[in-house]
Short mmCIF file of C-alpha atoms in Angstrom, two decimals:
data_model
loop_
_atom_site.label_atom_id
_atom_site.label_comp_id
_atom_site.label_asym_id
_atom_site.label_seq_id
_atom_site.Cartn_x
_atom_site.Cartn_y
_atom_site.Cartn_z
CA MET A 1 111.68 19.61 61.96
CA LEU A 2 114.67 17.76 63.31
CA THR A 3 114.54 15.74 66.47
CA GLU A 4 117.07 13.62 68.26
CA ALA A 5 117.01 9.89 67.81
CA ALA A 6 118.73 7.12 69.75
CA THR A 7 122.49 7.47 70.14
CA ASP A 8 124.45 5.15 67.88
CA GLN A 9 127.40 2.97 68.89
CA ALA A 10 129.97 5.67 68.24
CA GLY A 11 128.12 8.04 70.55
CA HIS A 12 126.66 10.17 67.77
CA THR A 13 123.04 11.17 67.88
CA PRO A 14 121.82 11.33 64.31
CA GLN A 15 119.23 13.91 63.44
CA ARG A 16 115.91 12.56 62.31
CA SER A 17 113.15 14.44 60.63
CA ARG A 18 109.53 14.20 61.58
CA GLY A 19 106.49 15.61 59.93
CA SER A 20 102.78 15.35 60.21
CA ALA A 21 99.98 16.90 58.19
CA ARG A 22 96.20 16.53 58.25
CA VAL A 23 93.80 17.94 55.72
CA THR A 24 89.99 17.79 55.74
CA VAL A 25 87.85 19.10 52.91
CA ASN A 26 84.08 19.38 52.62
CA ARG A 27 81.55 20.41 50.03
CA GLN A 28 79.78 23.75 50.13
CA GLN A 29 77.22 24.19 47.34
CA SER A 30 79.07 23.05 44.25
CA ARG A 31 82.56 23.70 45.62
CA THR A 32 85.05 21.69 47.63
CA LYS A 33 86.43 23.82 50.48
CA LEU A 34 89.18 23.36 53.02
CA GLU A 35 87.66 22.63 56.43
CA ASP A 36 90.72 21.85 58.50
CA LEU A 37 94.49 21.98 58.05
CA PHE A 38 97.19 20.92 60.48
CA GLN A 39 100.88 20.82 59.65
CA GLN A 40 103.88 20.09 61.80
CA GLY A 41 107.59 19.52 61.23
CA CYS A 42 108.79 18.80 57.72
CA ALA A 43 105.32 17.99 56.35
CA ARG A 44 103.68 20.86 54.50
CA VAL A 45 100.65 21.05 52.24
CA ARG A 46 99.92 23.68 49.60
CA PHE A 47 96.70 24.24 47.67
CA PRO A 48 97.39 25.58 44.18
CA LYS A 49 94.61 27.49 42.50
CA ILE A 50 92.87 25.36 39.91
CA PHE A 51 90.07 26.18 37.52
CA ASP A 52 87.81 23.31 38.52
CA GLU A 53 86.14 24.55 41.72
CA GLN A 54 84.33 21.29 42.29
CA ARG A 55 87.53 19.80 43.56
CA LEU A 56 90.48 20.86 45.64
CA GLU A 57 94.07 19.99 44.90
CA ALA A 58 96.56 19.41 47.72
CA VAL A 59 100.30 19.23 47.14
CA MET A 60 102.43 17.48 49.75
CA ILE A 61 105.85 18.94 50.44
CA ASN A 62 108.50 17.23 52.54
CA THR A 63 110.73 20.17 53.46
CA ALA A 64 113.44 17.76 54.67
CA GLY A 65 114.08 17.06 50.97
CA GLY A 66 114.02 13.30 51.30
CA ILE A 67 113.64 10.44 53.73
CA THR A 68 116.27 8.42 55.52
CA GLY A 69 116.26 5.66 58.13
CA GLY A 70 114.45 6.62 61.34
CA ASP A 71 112.46 9.49 59.81
CA GLU A 72 108.73 9.59 60.43
CA LEU A 73 106.14 11.11 58.14
CA ASN A 74 102.39 11.10 58.66
CA TRP A 75 99.87 12.24 56.08
CA ALA A 76 96.11 12.20 56.64
CA PHE A 77 93.51 13.38 54.14
CA THR A 78 89.75 13.32 54.58
CA ALA A 79 87.24 14.01 51.81
CA LYS A 80 83.91 14.62 53.50
CA ARG A 81 80.52 13.88 51.98
CA ASP A 82 80.27 14.68 48.24
CA SER A 83 83.59 16.56 48.12
CA SER A 84 86.44 15.92 45.67
CA LEU A 85 90.10 16.00 46.62
CA THR A 86 93.21 15.33 44.55
CA VAL A 87 96.48 14.80 46.42
CA THR A 88 99.89 14.85 44.77
CA SER A 89 103.46 15.65 45.77
CA GLN A 90 105.64 18.58 44.80
CA ALA A 91 108.61 16.36 44.01
CA CYS A 92 109.55 12.72 43.79
CA GLU A 93 110.01 11.35 47.29
CA ARG A 94 113.56 10.12 47.74
CA LEU A 95 114.31 7.23 50.05
CA TYR A 96 117.99 7.77 50.85
CA ARG A 97 120.51 5.32 52.26
CA SER A 98 119.79 4.57 55.89
CA SER A 99 122.57 4.86 58.45
CA GLY A 100 120.35 3.03 60.92
CA GLY A 101 116.68 2.51 61.58
CA VAL A 102 113.70 2.21 59.30
CA ALA A 103 111.87 5.25 57.92
CA GLN A 104 108.15 5.14 58.64
CA ILE A 105 105.71 6.71 56.22
CA ASP A 106 102.09 6.51 57.33
CA VAL A 107 99.23 7.61 55.13
CA HIS A 108 95.59 7.65 56.16
CA LEU A 109 92.91 8.43 53.60
CA ASN A 110 89.22 8.82 54.47
CA VAL A 111 86.57 9.00 51.80
CA GLU A 112 83.02 9.67 52.87
CA SER A 113 79.92 8.73 50.92
CA GLY A 114 79.61 10.54 47.60
CA ALA A 115 83.16 11.84 47.88
CA LYS A 116 86.07 11.25 45.55
CA LEU A 117 89.73 11.10 46.48
CA CYS A 118 92.52 10.91 43.97
CA TRP A 119 95.88 9.91 45.50
CA VAL A 120 98.51 10.54 42.83
CA PRO A 121 101.92 11.34 44.36
CA GLN A 122 104.91 11.51 42.04
CA GLU A 123 107.41 8.66 41.88
CA THR A 124 109.08 7.32 45.00
CA ILE A 125 112.77 6.93 44.16
CA LEU A 126 114.75 4.29 46.04
CA PHE A 127 118.45 4.80 46.70
CA ASP A 128 120.96 2.06 47.43
CA GLY A 129 120.82 1.03 51.09
CA CYS A 130 117.46 2.63 51.78
CA SER A 131 115.24 1.29 54.53
CA ALA A 132 111.62 2.37 54.58
CA HIS A 133 108.22 1.06 55.49
CA ARG A 134 105.16 2.77 54.04
CA LYS A 135 101.68 2.02 55.33
CA ILE A 136 98.62 3.30 53.51
CA LYS A 137 95.31 2.90 55.29
CA VAL A 138 92.13 3.78 53.44
CA ASP A 139 88.58 3.99 54.79
CA ILE A 140 85.75 4.37 52.31
CA GLU A 141 82.11 4.87 53.22
CA GLY A 142 79.04 4.20 51.09
CA ASP A 143 79.53 5.16 47.46
CA GLY A 144 82.78 7.01 48.05
CA ARG A 145 85.41 6.43 45.39
CA ILE A 146 89.21 6.46 45.44
CA LEU A 147 91.98 6.24 42.87
CA LEU A 148 95.43 5.34 44.18
CA VAL A 149 98.57 5.53 42.04
CA GLU A 150 101.98 4.70 43.50
CA PRO A 151 104.93 4.67 41.10
CA VAL A 152 108.28 3.37 42.35
CA VAL A 153 111.66 3.76 40.64
CA PHE A 154 114.67 1.74 41.76
CA GLY A 155 117.65 4.10 41.48
CA ARG A 156 118.25 7.04 39.19
CA ALA A 157 119.48 5.21 36.12
CA ALA A 158 120.40 8.48 34.34
CA MET A 159 122.80 9.25 37.18
CA GLY A 160 124.36 5.79 36.90
CA GLU A 161 122.86 4.79 40.22
CA ALA A 162 121.43 1.37 40.98
CA VAL A 163 119.89 -0.12 44.09
CA LYS A 164 122.03 -3.04 45.23
CA SER A 165 120.44 -3.76 48.58
CA GLY A 166 118.04 -2.25 51.04
CA SER A 167 114.52 -2.67 52.28
CA PHE A 168 111.30 -1.20 50.97
CA ARG A 169 107.97 -2.44 52.28
CA ASP A 170 104.73 -0.97 51.05
CA ASN A 171 101.54 -2.15 52.76
CA TRP A 172 98.04 -0.98 51.91
CA GLN A 173 94.90 -1.87 53.82
CA ILE A 174 91.63 -0.70 52.40
CA ARG A 175 88.30 -0.92 54.20
CA HIS A 176 84.89 -0.24 52.75
CA ASN A 177 82.16 0.37 55.35
CA GLY A 178 84.55 -1.10 57.91
CA GLN A 179 85.17 -4.34 55.98
CA LEU A 180 88.66 -5.20 54.74
CA VAL A 181 88.38 -5.31 50.93
CA HIS A 182 91.89 -4.91 49.58
CA VAL A 183 95.43 -5.51 50.81
CA GLU A 184 98.68 -4.75 49.00
CA ALA A 185 101.92 -6.07 50.42
CA ASN A 186 104.82 -5.12 48.21
CA CYS A 187 108.22 -5.97 49.54
CA PHE A 188 111.72 -5.59 48.11
CA GLU A 189 114.47 -6.60 50.47
CA GLU A 190 118.06 -7.77 50.84
CA ASP A 191 119.75 -8.45 47.50
CA ILE A 192 117.49 -6.12 45.52
CA LYS A 193 119.85 -5.98 42.54
CA ASN A 194 119.48 -9.71 41.82
CA LEU A 195 115.86 -9.81 42.93
CA LEU A 196 114.89 -7.28 40.24
CA GLN A 197 116.51 -9.49 37.59
CA GLU A 198 114.12 -12.39 38.28
CA LYS A 199 111.61 -12.90 35.48
CA ALA A 200 108.76 -13.19 38.01
CA VAL A 201 109.85 -9.90 39.64
CA LEU A 202 110.86 -7.07 37.25
CA ASP A 203 112.93 -8.99 34.67
CA GLY A 204 115.63 -6.34 34.87
CA ASN A 205 113.32 -3.33 34.70
CA ILE A 206 113.60 -0.58 37.32
CA ALA A 207 110.24 1.18 37.32
CA MET A 208 106.83 -0.07 38.42
CA ALA A 209 103.48 1.26 39.51
CA THR A 210 100.43 0.01 41.36
CA VAL A 211 97.17 1.63 40.30
CA LEU A 212 93.92 0.90 42.11
CA LEU A 213 90.43 2.29 41.57
CA LEU A 214 87.80 1.41 44.16
CA ALA A 215 84.13 2.13 43.74
CA PRO A 216 80.85 0.44 44.63
CA SER A 217 80.53 -2.74 42.54
CA SER A 218 77.31 -1.28 41.14
CA ALA A 219 79.22 1.62 39.54
CA ALA A 220 78.30 1.55 35.87
CA ASP A 221 81.62 2.81 34.49
CA LEU A 222 83.98 0.08 35.77
CA GLU A 223 83.14 -2.52 33.10
CA GLY A 224 83.73 0.02 30.34
CA LYS A 225 87.08 1.07 31.79
CA ILE A 226 88.71 -2.34 32.16
CA SER A 227 89.22 -3.20 28.49
CA ARG A 228 90.57 0.29 27.81
CA ALA A 229 92.91 -0.01 30.80
CA GLN A 230 94.17 -3.38 29.53
CA LYS A 231 95.03 -1.77 26.19
CA ILE A 232 96.85 1.17 27.80
CA VAL A 233 99.09 -0.92 30.09
CA GLY A 234 100.36 -2.95 27.12
CA SER A 235 102.53 -6.04 27.18
CA ARG A 236 104.46 -5.12 30.33
CA GLY A 237 101.38 -4.45 32.42
CA GLY A 238 98.15 -6.02 33.49
CA ALA A 239 94.74 -4.86 34.65
CA SER A 240 91.92 -6.75 36.29
CA LEU A 241 88.45 -5.96 37.59
CA TRP A 242 86.68 -7.97 40.27
CA THR A 243 84.47 -7.66 43.31
CA VAL A 244 84.96 -8.32 47.00
CA GLY A 245 81.76 -7.91 49.00
CA SER A 246 80.05 -4.90 47.45
CA THR A 247 83.31 -3.23 46.41
CA GLY A 248 84.42 -3.05 42.81
CA LYS A 249 88.21 -3.14 42.40
CA LEU A 250 90.06 -2.19 39.26
CA LEU A 251 93.73 -2.97 39.83
CA ALA A 252 96.51 -2.37 37.33
CA ARG A 253 100.23 -3.03 37.56
CA VAL A 254 102.70 -1.51 35.17
CA VAL A 255 106.41 -2.17 34.67
CA ALA A 256 108.79 -0.03 32.60
CA GLY A 257 112.47 0.35 31.88
CA SER A 258 112.63 3.90 33.24
CA GLY A 259 110.58 6.42 35.16
CA TYR A 260 110.01 8.29 31.90
CA ASP A 261 108.62 5.21 30.13
CA LEU A 262 106.44 4.51 33.15
CA ARG A 263 104.92 8.02 32.97
CA LYS A 264 104.09 7.52 29.30
CA ILE A 265 101.77 4.69 30.37
CA LEU A 266 100.56 6.16 33.65
CA VAL A 267 99.37 9.51 32.31
CA PRO A 268 96.74 8.06 29.92
CA LEU A 269 95.82 5.37 32.46
CA MET A 270 95.26 7.98 35.18
CA GLY A 271 93.25 10.06 32.73
CA LEU A 272 90.97 7.11 32.00
CA LEU A 273 90.49 6.13 35.63
CA ASN A 274 90.03 9.73 36.74
CA ASP A 275 87.30 10.32 34.14
CA ASP A 276 89.53 12.63 32.13
CA ALA A 277 89.50 15.22 34.93
CA ALA A 278 92.63 17.35 34.71
CA LEU A 279 95.64 15.77 36.36
CA PRO A 280 97.79 17.87 38.72
CA LYS A 281 100.52 19.96 37.06
CA SER A 282 103.12 17.63 38.53
CA TRP A 283 101.76 14.99 36.15
CA ALA A 284 101.70 17.22 33.06
CA PHE A 285 103.55 15.50 30.26
CA MET B 1 98.33 -35.66 53.55
CA THR B 2 95.43 -36.91 51.44
CA TRP B 3 93.99 -33.38 51.55
CA LEU B 4 96.79 -31.93 49.48
CA SER B 5 97.26 -34.80 47.05
CA PRO B 6 96.24 -34.16 43.43
CA ALA B 7 93.47 -36.75 43.94
CA PHE B 8 91.65 -34.62 46.51
CA PRO B 9 88.71 -33.04 44.69
CA ILE B 10 89.43 -29.31 44.91
CA GLY B 11 89.96 -28.82 41.20
CA GLY B 12 93.61 -27.76 41.45
CA PHE B 13 94.34 -29.16 37.98
CA SER B 14 92.28 -26.39 36.36
CA TYR B 15 94.36 -23.45 37.67
CA SER B 16 97.83 -22.40 36.50
CA HIS B 17 98.29 -19.37 38.79
CA GLY B 18 99.38 -17.26 35.81
CA LEU B 19 101.88 -19.82 34.49
CA GLU B 20 99.87 -20.36 31.30
CA ALA B 21 100.27 -16.68 30.41
CA ALA B 22 103.97 -16.68 31.37
CA ILE B 23 104.59 -19.62 29.04
CA ALA B 24 102.42 -18.16 26.27
CA ASN B 25 104.30 -14.83 26.26
CA GLY B 26 107.70 -16.52 26.29
CA THR B 27 108.71 -15.61 29.84
CA VAL B 28 109.08 -19.25 30.94
CA ILE B 29 110.69 -21.33 28.19
CA ASN B 30 112.70 -24.16 29.79
CA ARG B 31 113.22 -26.16 32.98
CA VAL B 32 115.55 -23.61 34.57
CA GLY B 33 113.09 -20.81 33.87
CA LEU B 34 110.27 -22.91 35.28
CA HIS B 35 112.25 -23.69 38.42
CA ASP B 36 113.15 -20.03 38.95
CA TRP B 37 109.54 -18.95 38.38
CA ILE B 38 108.14 -21.38 40.97
CA LYS B 39 110.97 -20.74 43.44
CA THR B 40 110.43 -16.98 43.27
CA LEU B 41 106.67 -17.39 43.79
CA ILE B 42 107.10 -19.53 46.89
CA SER B 43 110.01 -17.51 48.37
CA VAL B 44 108.97 -13.90 47.75
CA GLY B 45 105.63 -14.04 45.96
CA SER B 46 101.97 -14.87 46.29
CA VAL B 47 102.65 -18.35 47.64
CA TRP B 48 104.84 -16.93 50.41
CA ASN B 49 101.80 -14.85 51.42
CA ASP B 50 99.72 -18.05 51.29
CA CYS B 51 102.17 -19.65 53.72
CA VAL B 52 101.87 -16.71 56.13
CA LEU B 53 98.07 -16.98 55.88
CA LEU B 54 98.14 -20.74 56.43
CA GLY B 55 100.32 -20.30 59.51
CA GLN B 56 98.07 -17.63 60.97
CA ALA B 57 94.93 -19.66 60.21
CA HIS B 58 96.52 -22.69 61.90
CA SER B 59 97.03 -20.62 65.07
CA ALA B 60 93.65 -18.86 64.96
CA ILE B 61 91.20 -20.33 67.41
CA MET B 62 89.14 -17.36 68.53
CA PRO B 63 86.31 -16.45 66.10
CA GLU B 64 87.63 -12.89 65.62
CA ASN B 65 91.09 -14.20 64.67
CA ARG B 66 89.55 -16.61 62.20
CA ALA B 67 87.41 -13.84 60.72
CA TYR B 68 90.52 -11.70 60.27
CA CYS B 69 92.33 -14.52 58.44
CA LEU B 70 89.34 -15.00 56.14
CA ALA B 71 89.07 -11.30 55.29
CA MET B 72 92.82 -10.84 54.88
CA ALA B 73 93.17 -13.79 52.50
CA GLU B 74 90.33 -12.66 50.27
CA ALA B 75 91.58 -9.04 50.23
CA LEU B 76 95.12 -10.14 49.26
CA ALA B 77 94.14 -11.97 46.07
CA GLY B 78 95.75 -9.94 43.30
CA SER B 79 93.40 -10.30 40.33
CA LYS B 80 89.99 -11.59 39.26
CA GLU B 81 91.30 -15.06 38.41
CA ARG B 82 93.62 -15.29 41.42
CA HIS B 83 90.58 -14.48 43.55
CA LEU B 84 88.53 -17.16 41.78
CA GLU B 85 91.37 -19.67 42.10
CA THR B 86 91.81 -19.37 45.85
CA MET B 87 88.13 -18.93 46.78
CA LYS B 88 86.78 -21.78 44.60
CA GLN B 89 89.49 -24.19 45.73
CA GLY B 90 89.01 -23.17 49.36
CA ALA B 91 85.26 -23.79 49.21
CA ALA B 92 85.77 -27.14 47.44
CA PHE B 93 88.38 -28.10 50.04
CA LEU B 94 86.08 -27.32 52.95
CA SER B 95 83.27 -29.29 51.36
CA ALA B 96 85.46 -32.32 50.62
CA ALA B 97 87.21 -32.25 54.01
CA ARG B 98 83.95 -32.20 55.96
CA GLU B 99 84.32 -35.92 56.73
CA TRP B 100 87.45 -35.12 58.75
CA LEU B 101 86.12 -32.10 60.58
CA SER B 102 84.48 -32.29 63.98
CA GLU B 103 83.69 -28.59 64.02
CA ASP B 104 81.69 -26.49 61.61
CA LEU B 105 83.91 -24.28 59.53
CA PRO B 106 82.75 -21.46 57.28
CA GLN B 107 81.75 -22.60 53.80
CA VAL B 108 83.73 -19.86 52.12
CA ALA B 109 87.46 -19.39 52.66
CA ALA B 110 90.58 -18.83 50.60
CA LEU B 111 92.49 -22.09 50.13
CA PRO B 112 95.45 -21.54 52.53
CA VAL B 113 93.11 -20.41 55.29
CA ALA B 114 90.79 -23.40 54.76
CA VAL B 115 93.79 -25.75 54.92
CA GLY B 116 95.17 -24.03 58.03
CA PHE B 117 91.87 -24.28 59.89
CA ALA B 118 91.34 -27.94 58.96
CA ALA B 119 94.90 -28.98 59.83
CA GLN B 120 94.71 -27.33 63.23
CA LEU B 121 91.39 -29.06 64.01
CA ASN B 122 92.89 -32.42 63.12
CA GLY B 123 96.08 -31.97 65.11
CA ILE B 124 98.33 -31.89 62.05
CA SER B 125 101.42 -29.80 62.78
CA LYS B 126 101.84 -26.41 61.16
CA HIS B 127 105.22 -27.36 59.72
CA GLU B 128 103.94 -30.55 58.12
CA THR B 129 100.99 -28.67 56.63
CA LEU B 130 103.20 -25.93 55.22
CA VAL B 131 105.53 -28.43 53.54
CA ALA B 132 102.56 -30.33 52.07
CA TYR B 133 100.94 -27.08 50.86
CA LEU B 134 104.13 -25.92 49.12
CA GLN B 135 104.71 -29.39 47.66
CA ALA B 136 101.14 -29.44 46.35
CA PHE B 137 101.59 -26.02 44.74
CA ALA B 138 104.84 -27.06 43.06
CA THR B 139 103.35 -30.33 41.81
CA ASN B 140 100.35 -28.52 40.43
CA GLN B 141 102.58 -26.02 38.58
CA LEU B 142 104.59 -28.91 37.12
CA GLN B 143 101.45 -30.70 35.99
CA ALA B 144 100.34 -27.50 34.29
CA ALA B 145 103.77 -27.01 32.69
CA LEU B 146 103.73 -30.56 31.29
CA ARG B 147 100.58 -29.65 29.40
CA LEU B 148 101.75 -26.20 28.32
CA MET B 149 105.37 -26.61 27.21
CA PRO B 150 107.64 -29.33 25.85
CA LEU B 151 109.09 -30.19 29.27
CA GLY B 152 109.07 -33.98 29.59
CA GLN B 153 109.05 -36.16 32.70
CA THR B 154 112.82 -36.09 33.28
CA ASN B 155 112.98 -32.30 33.34
CA SER B 156 109.84 -32.15 35.44
CA LEU B 157 111.45 -34.43 38.03
CA TRP B 158 114.63 -32.30 37.92
CA VAL B 159 112.57 -29.20 38.76
CA GLN B 160 110.75 -31.08 41.53
CA LYS B 161 114.01 -32.24 43.08
CA THR B 162 115.73 -28.87 42.71
CA LEU B 163 112.80 -27.13 44.44
CA GLU B 164 113.02 -29.35 47.54
CA GLU B 165 115.54 -27.17 49.36
CA ALA B 166 113.54 -23.98 48.74
CA ILE B 167 110.32 -25.66 49.88
CA LEU B 168 111.89 -26.69 53.18
CA ASN B 169 113.47 -23.25 53.70
CA VAL B 170 110.22 -21.42 53.00
CA ALA B 171 108.24 -23.75 55.29
CA ALA B 172 110.76 -23.20 58.11
CA LYS B 173 110.63 -19.42 57.64
CA ALA B 174 106.82 -19.39 57.50
CA LEU B 175 106.58 -21.39 60.71
CA ASN B 176 107.60 -18.32 62.71
CA SER B 177 105.91 -15.69 60.57
CA SER B 178 103.19 -13.24 61.53
CA PHE B 179 100.81 -10.94 59.66
CA ASP B 180 103.67 -8.39 59.58
CA ASP B 181 105.58 -10.70 57.24
CA PHE B 182 103.28 -10.38 54.26
CA GLY B 183 105.20 -9.20 51.26
CA SER B 184 105.50 -9.97 47.60
CA SER B 185 108.13 -8.91 45.06
CA THR B 186 106.71 -10.82 42.11
CA VAL B 187 105.24 -7.98 40.07
CA PHE B 188 105.57 -9.76 36.71
CA ALA B 189 103.96 -12.94 38.07
CA GLU B 190 101.03 -10.81 39.25
CA ILE B 191 100.89 -9.21 35.81
CA ALA B 192 100.96 -12.66 34.13
CA ALA B 193 97.96 -13.67 36.25
CA MET B 194 96.13 -10.54 34.99
CA GLN B 195 97.19 -11.06 31.37
CA HIS B 196 95.76 -14.57 31.47
CA GLU B 197 92.28 -13.04 31.40
CA THR B 198 92.81 -11.77 27.86
CA LEU B 199 94.86 -14.69 26.49
CA ARG B 200 93.43 -15.89 23.16
CA SER B 201 93.36 -19.62 23.80
CA ARG B 202 93.33 -20.94 27.32
CA ILE B 203 93.16 -24.39 28.87
CA PHE B 204 93.35 -23.21 32.52
CA ARG B 205 91.04 -21.01 34.55
CA SER B 206 93.91 -18.86 35.85
#
């Protein structure tokens, strides 16, 4: 849906897209069922048929075809008690050059006790001059569990495109039983081209991913997963497991020279952390 | 600032903040590389976030604001050893600084938050504390580098001097920062801190 934004200096009123979608799933006998669906503007959600009836798969679609400065997108997903929800995206989200304003992408994920949420959107692709701020808020209750995977690619290298400057801020705040247990604050701003060259940043690479699995610290499988995760991420990645309060956190970061190389690492890593449950078709390799 | 001198017993000498892994895997090989590594960390990395936390802790007087600083700092630590590094040093700092403190502070806090609280209680300005914190971080990295690579005193002093401008710029920027200014670009430094856990031979705890 297009709405009117503030008039710019030349008297033009640029069109901005807005979208909002909310999905709630619950468990009925051994199946996860859709309880509530709300969609507005350019945000749409589809539920492809999958063989595993224990979980539901939701596919986010931004019908605006990309995001530019001033756009607003809201996504909210709730997995009620003992349900299982996997969320992915139909296409890579493109953050286009901004002609003014900052795009706001807000994500809210709720995981009730016994529930499992798997947040695995496809790559976010940054274009030169983009300006976007993504905020992901997660609330977990009891022994709920969540896997978050966010791959980011700076420019479509195959198209000869590179990101010279822009602004991309990605903030995550995760609460477990109301307590703040994890914060991510990734920020790439101003002279991104030179920033990415720094050895402490990406050392000239253009693809990266943040992968986070949260479960109660008492979960028996975390210890067994960490050494396997460390092997999968290889020399250009890292993985660590530690505890804050009663929350177990398995965090991995991966860097690669291209989106394709990044996927080659992410697919087995996601398989491991998702207990070898089938990944969405968008992640088929 | 006795608190942030290497002689203050918080155990800073035993942490490399991932530098040991970065040197071991050949990412940091000379004085220029070392300077760039430290400068990036303090300008757009984990130490920039520390500065934001220190500034917020310095301004936090109400119990709920202090609680938020404590939770935020612990939640931001990016790996098992980074978490250990900031929480152990913070607790040791609070214990050692007790002589200077008129008010009871929590016994557990991440290092920048502990320093921010203590400085505020003793009337030490935020700017002065930020500069001292950054200086202490840089000195600690240089001490680690001297043990880990063939650097030498002359090159170490060159790095120290060359970092001065960045330290003052970062401190000035952090003075007016808020929680909205958190942000790190240093993905490979975060990865180095993680890779340290599986390094074959290690002399540092992070």
